[in-house]
XYZ file of C-alpha atoms in Angstrom:
340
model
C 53.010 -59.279 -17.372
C 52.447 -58.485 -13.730
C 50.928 -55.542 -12.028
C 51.371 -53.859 -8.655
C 49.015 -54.660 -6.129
C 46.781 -51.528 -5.009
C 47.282 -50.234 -1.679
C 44.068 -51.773 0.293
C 42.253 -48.763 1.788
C 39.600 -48.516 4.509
C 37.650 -47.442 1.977
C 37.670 -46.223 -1.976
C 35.457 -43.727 -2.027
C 37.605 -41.937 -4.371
C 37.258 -38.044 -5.097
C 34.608 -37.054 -7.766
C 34.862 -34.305 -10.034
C 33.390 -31.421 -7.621
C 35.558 -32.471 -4.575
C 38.920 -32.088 -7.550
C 37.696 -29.307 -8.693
C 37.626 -27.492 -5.093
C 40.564 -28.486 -3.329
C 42.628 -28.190 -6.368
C 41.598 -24.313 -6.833
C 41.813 -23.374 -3.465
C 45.171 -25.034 -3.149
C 46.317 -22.377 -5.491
C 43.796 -19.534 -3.907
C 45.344 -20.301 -0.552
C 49.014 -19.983 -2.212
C 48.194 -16.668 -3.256
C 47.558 -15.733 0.021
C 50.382 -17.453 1.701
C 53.072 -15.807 -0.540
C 51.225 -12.352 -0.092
C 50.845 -13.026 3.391
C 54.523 -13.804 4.106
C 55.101 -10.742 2.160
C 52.921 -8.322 3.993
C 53.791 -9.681 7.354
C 57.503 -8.911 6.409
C 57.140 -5.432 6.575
C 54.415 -4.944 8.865
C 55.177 -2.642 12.059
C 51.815 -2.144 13.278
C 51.256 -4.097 17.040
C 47.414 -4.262 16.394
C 47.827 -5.940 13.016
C 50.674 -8.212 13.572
C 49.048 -11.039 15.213
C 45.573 -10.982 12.987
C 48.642 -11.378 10.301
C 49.981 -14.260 11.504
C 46.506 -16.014 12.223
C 45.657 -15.690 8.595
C 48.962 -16.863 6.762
C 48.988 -19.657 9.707
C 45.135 -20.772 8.764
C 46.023 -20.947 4.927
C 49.794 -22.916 5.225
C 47.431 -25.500 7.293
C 44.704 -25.355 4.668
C 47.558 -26.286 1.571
C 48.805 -28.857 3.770
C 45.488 -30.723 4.873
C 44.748 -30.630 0.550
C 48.382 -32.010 0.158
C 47.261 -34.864 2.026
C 43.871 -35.341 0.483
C 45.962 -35.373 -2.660
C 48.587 -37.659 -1.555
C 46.507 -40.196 0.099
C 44.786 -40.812 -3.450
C 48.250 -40.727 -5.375
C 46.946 -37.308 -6.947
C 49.579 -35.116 -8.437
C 50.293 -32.144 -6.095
C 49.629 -28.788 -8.362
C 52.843 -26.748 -8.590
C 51.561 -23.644 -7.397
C 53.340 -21.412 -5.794
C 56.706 -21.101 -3.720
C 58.740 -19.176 -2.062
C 60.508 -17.898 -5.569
C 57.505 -15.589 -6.140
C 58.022 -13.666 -3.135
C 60.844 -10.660 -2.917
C 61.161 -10.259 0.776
C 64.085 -7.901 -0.008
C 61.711 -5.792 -1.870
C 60.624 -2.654 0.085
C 57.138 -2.395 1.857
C 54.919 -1.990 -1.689
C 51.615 -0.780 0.732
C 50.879 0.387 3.802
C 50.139 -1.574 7.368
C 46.459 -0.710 6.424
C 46.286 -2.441 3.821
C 47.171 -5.714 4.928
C 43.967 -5.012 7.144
C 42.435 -4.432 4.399
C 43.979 -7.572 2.250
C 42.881 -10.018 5.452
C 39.205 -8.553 5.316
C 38.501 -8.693 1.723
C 40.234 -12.520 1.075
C 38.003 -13.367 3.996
C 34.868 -11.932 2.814
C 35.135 -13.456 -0.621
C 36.553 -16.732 1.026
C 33.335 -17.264 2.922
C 31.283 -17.110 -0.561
C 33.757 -19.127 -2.097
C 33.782 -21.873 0.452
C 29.874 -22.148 0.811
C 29.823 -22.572 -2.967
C 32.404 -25.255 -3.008
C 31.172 -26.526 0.311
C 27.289 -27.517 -1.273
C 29.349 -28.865 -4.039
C 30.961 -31.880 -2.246
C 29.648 -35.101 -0.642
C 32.918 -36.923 0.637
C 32.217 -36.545 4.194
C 36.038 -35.813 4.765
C 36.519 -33.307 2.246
C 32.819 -31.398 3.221
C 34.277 -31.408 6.581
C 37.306 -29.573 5.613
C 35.264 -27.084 3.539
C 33.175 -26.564 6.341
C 35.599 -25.958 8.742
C 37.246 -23.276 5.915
C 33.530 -21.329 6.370
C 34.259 -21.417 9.736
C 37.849 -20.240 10.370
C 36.973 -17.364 6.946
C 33.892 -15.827 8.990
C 35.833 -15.669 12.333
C 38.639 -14.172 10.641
C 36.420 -11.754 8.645
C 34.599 -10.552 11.749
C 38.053 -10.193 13.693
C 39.088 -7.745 10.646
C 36.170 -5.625 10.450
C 36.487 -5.256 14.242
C 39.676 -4.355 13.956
C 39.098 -1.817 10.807
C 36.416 -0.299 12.850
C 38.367 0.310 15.971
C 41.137 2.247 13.225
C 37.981 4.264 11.815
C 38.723 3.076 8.383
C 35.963 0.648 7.496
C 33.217 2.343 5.940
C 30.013 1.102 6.757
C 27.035 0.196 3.790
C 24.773 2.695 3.751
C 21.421 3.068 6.128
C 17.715 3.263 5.369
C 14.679 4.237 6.720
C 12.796 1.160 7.631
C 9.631 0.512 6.084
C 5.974 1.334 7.837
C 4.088 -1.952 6.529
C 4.583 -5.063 3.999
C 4.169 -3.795 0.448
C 3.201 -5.860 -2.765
C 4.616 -5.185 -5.947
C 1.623 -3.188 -7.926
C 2.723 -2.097 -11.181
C 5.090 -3.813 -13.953
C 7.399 -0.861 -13.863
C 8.878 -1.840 -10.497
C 11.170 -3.864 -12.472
C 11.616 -1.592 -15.493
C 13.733 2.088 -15.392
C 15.059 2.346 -18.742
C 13.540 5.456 -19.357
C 11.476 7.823 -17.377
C 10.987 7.711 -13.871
C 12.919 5.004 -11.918
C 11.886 3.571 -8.496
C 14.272 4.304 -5.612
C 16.739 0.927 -5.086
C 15.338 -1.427 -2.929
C 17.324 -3.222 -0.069
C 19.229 -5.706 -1.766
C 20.333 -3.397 -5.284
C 21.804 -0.721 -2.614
C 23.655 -3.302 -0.703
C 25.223 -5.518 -3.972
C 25.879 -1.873 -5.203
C 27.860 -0.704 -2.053
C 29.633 -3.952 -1.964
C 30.732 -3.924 -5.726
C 32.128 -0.071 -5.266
C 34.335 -1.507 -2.031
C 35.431 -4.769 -3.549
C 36.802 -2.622 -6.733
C 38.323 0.199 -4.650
C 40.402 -2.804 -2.741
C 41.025 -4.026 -6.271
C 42.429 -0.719 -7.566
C 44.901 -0.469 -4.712
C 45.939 -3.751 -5.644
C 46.109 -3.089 -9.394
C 48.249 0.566 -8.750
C 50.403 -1.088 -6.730
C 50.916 -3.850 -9.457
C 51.183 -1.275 -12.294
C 53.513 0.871 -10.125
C 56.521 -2.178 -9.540
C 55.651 -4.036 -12.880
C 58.517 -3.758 -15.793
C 57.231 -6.041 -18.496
C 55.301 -3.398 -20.684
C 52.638 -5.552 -21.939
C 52.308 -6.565 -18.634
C 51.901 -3.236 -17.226
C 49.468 -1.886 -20.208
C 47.344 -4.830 -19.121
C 47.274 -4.019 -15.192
C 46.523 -0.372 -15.880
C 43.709 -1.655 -18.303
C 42.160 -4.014 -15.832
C 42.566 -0.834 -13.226
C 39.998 1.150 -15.613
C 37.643 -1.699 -15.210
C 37.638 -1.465 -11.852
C 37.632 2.604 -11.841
C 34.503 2.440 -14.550
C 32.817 0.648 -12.053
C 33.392 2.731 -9.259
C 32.267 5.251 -11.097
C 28.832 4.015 -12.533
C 28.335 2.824 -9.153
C 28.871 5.853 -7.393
C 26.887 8.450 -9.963
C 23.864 5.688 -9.335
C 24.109 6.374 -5.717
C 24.634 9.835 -5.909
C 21.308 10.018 -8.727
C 19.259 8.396 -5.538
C 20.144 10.906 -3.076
C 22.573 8.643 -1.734
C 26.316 10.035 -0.923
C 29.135 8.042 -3.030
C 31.479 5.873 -1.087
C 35.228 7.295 -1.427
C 38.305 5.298 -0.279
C 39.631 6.037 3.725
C 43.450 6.263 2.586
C 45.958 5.794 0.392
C 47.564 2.103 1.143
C 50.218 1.878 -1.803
C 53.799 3.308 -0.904
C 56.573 4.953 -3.458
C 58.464 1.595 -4.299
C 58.683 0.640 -7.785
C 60.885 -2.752 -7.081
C 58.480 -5.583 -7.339
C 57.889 -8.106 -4.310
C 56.510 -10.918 -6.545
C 56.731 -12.534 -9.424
C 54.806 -11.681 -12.991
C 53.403 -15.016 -12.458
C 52.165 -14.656 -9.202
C 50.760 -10.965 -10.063
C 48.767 -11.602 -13.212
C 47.259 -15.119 -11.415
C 45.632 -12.771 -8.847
C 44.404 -10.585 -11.371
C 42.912 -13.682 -12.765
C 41.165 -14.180 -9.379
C 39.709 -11.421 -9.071
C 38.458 -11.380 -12.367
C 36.567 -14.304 -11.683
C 35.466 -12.869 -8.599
C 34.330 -9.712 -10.372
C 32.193 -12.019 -12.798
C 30.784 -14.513 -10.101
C 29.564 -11.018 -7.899
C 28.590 -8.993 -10.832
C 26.458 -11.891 -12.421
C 25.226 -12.520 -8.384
C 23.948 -9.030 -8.809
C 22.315 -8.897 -11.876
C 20.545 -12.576 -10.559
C 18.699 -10.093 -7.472
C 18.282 -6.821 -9.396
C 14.782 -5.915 -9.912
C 15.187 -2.868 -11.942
C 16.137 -3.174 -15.460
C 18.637 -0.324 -16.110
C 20.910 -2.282 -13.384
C 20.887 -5.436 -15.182
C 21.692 -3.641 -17.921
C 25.326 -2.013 -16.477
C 25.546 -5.213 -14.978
C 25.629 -7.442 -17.833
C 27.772 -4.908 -20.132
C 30.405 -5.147 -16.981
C 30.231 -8.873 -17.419
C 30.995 -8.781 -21.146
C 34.047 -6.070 -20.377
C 35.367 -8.155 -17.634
C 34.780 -11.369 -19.816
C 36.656 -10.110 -22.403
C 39.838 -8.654 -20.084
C 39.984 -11.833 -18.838
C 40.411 -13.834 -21.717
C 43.109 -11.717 -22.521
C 45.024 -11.708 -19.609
C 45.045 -15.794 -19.774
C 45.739 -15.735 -23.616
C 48.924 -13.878 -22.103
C 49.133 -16.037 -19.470
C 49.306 -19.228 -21.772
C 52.060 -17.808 -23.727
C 53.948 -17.409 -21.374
C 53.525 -21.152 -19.391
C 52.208 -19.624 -16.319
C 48.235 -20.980 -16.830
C 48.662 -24.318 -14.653
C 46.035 -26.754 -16.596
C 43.078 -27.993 -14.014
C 41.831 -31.903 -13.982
C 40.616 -33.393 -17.654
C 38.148 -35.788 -17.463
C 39.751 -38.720 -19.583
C 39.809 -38.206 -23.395
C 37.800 -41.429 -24.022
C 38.126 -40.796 -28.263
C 41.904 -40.223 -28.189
C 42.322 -43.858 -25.558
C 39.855 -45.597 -28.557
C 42.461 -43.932 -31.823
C 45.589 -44.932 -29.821
């Protein structure tokens, strides 16, 4: 019996487990945002917008291709992902221009805490390379939208403080408690992960409205409008604890989703960003609770972990069921290779 030679390579440092495990999930990230991209662009009449646009879906159609090449240079199978079969161009315009503003700002933002993560994950000099230049091209195109959202008066800003007089030491143990009784005012960093948790579920209403709005499958539906009440609960808690410090809520600058009820993409495509988020929503929330210093935080924060947790296993039980749940990299199954 004879085998086939092995291509000789410059040199075999093949891929470990880490440098898999991010190019294959933000091969299917960045297919999101192509197909919503393409989408958005379709319909987009705005001058101002149109080129930002472009930039974006042009950055991630290079990023898919540079991880197709990673992939095929190491005879890796190339995930299915998505295509141009989950997109409805003929659909009409599901949101506003603003909200592809709004779309390019927020997959930015999360894309540069993504990337950093998966960046100090990797140590092929090649593929930390690529990650790095992902940080790069996500904060430039993150600063270019909230420039841009500015200059349209529709970003709103995290809220200001008064600067402190002097360096203080913590002095008593109930800095970090607030249960019961008197609570001390939010420091710094609770206010900001606070602001930043009411905007990201705002964008993720929109999103989920529009979804509900266009979606015909009725368990489908049931289970967008139920992941939309996660995201409203949160807004809510997160608001009345602003408003209980003396600090005015955060509303939402307009309405982004239009009348249509004709879907532009496919059920697969809408409940895999659903799944995104969701694992956004834990990685932030459980970010949050990690900084909080005040115990009646932690606790909303880890009861919105355990709601999310359990939406989300739901949504990929349905998911399964249904063949949509593309299976990531097993290691090898070393007891099954010793039975067979």
């Amino acid at each position: 019996m004879s085998f086939e030679k092995p291509q000789v390579k410059p040199t075999n440092i093949e891929l470990s487990c880490t440098e898999i495990g991010g190019l294959w999930s933000v091969y299917f990230q960045e297919g999101m945002a192509v197909c919503f991209l393409t989408y958005l662009l379709h319909h987009l009449q705005d001058g101002q917008i149109v080129p930002l646009a472009e930039e974006a879906l042009k950055i991630s159609q290079d990023r898919i291709e540079k991880i197709k090449k990673f992939f095929l240079d190491e005879n890796f199978p190339i995930p299915a992902g998505f295509s141009e079969g989950d997109v409805n161009l003929a659909a009409p315009p599901l949101f506003h221009d603003t909200f592809t503003l709004s779309f390019i700002y927020m997959m930015n933002r999360l894309g540069m805490i993504n990337y950093a993560f998966t960046a100090s994950n990797n140590v092929r000099l090649d593929v930390l390379d690529f990650f790095n230049e992902c940080i790069h091209t996500s904060t430039e195109m993150f600063g270019k939208a909230v420039r841009m959202m500015l200059e349209k008066g529709i970003y709103d800003r995290p809220p200001k403080m008064n600067y402190p007089n002097k360096i203080e030491y913590v002095q008593k143990v109930s800095f970090i408690d607030g249960i019961i009784g008197m609570k001390r005012p939010l420091n710094a960093i609770e206010l900001s992960e606070i602001f930043f948790n009411i905007e990201r579920n705002y964008f993720s209403v929109m999103l989920m409205l529009g979804f509900a709005q266009v979606m015909e499958d009725k368990k489908l539906k049931n289970l967008i409008i139920r992941g939309k009440q996660i995201s409203e609960q949160q807004i809510e808690l997160f608001n009345s604890l602003l408003m209980q410090e003396e600090l005015l809520g955060t509303v939402p600058v307009s309405m982004e989703v239009t009348a249509s009820t004709v879907s532009p993409f496919s059920d697969k495509l809408i409940m895999s960003m659903i799944n995104v988020l969701n694992s956004v929503d834990i990685l932030l929330i459980s970010h949050a609770l990690s900084v909080t210093m005040r115990a009646d935080l932690s606790s909303h924060y880890a009861k919105i972990i355990t709601d999310v947790m359990a939406y989300t296993k739901d949504t990929y039980d349905v998911m399964v069921k249904r063949k949509w749940l593309e299976q990531p990299p097993l290691t090898t199954d070393r007891g099954q290779l010793i039975k067979s």
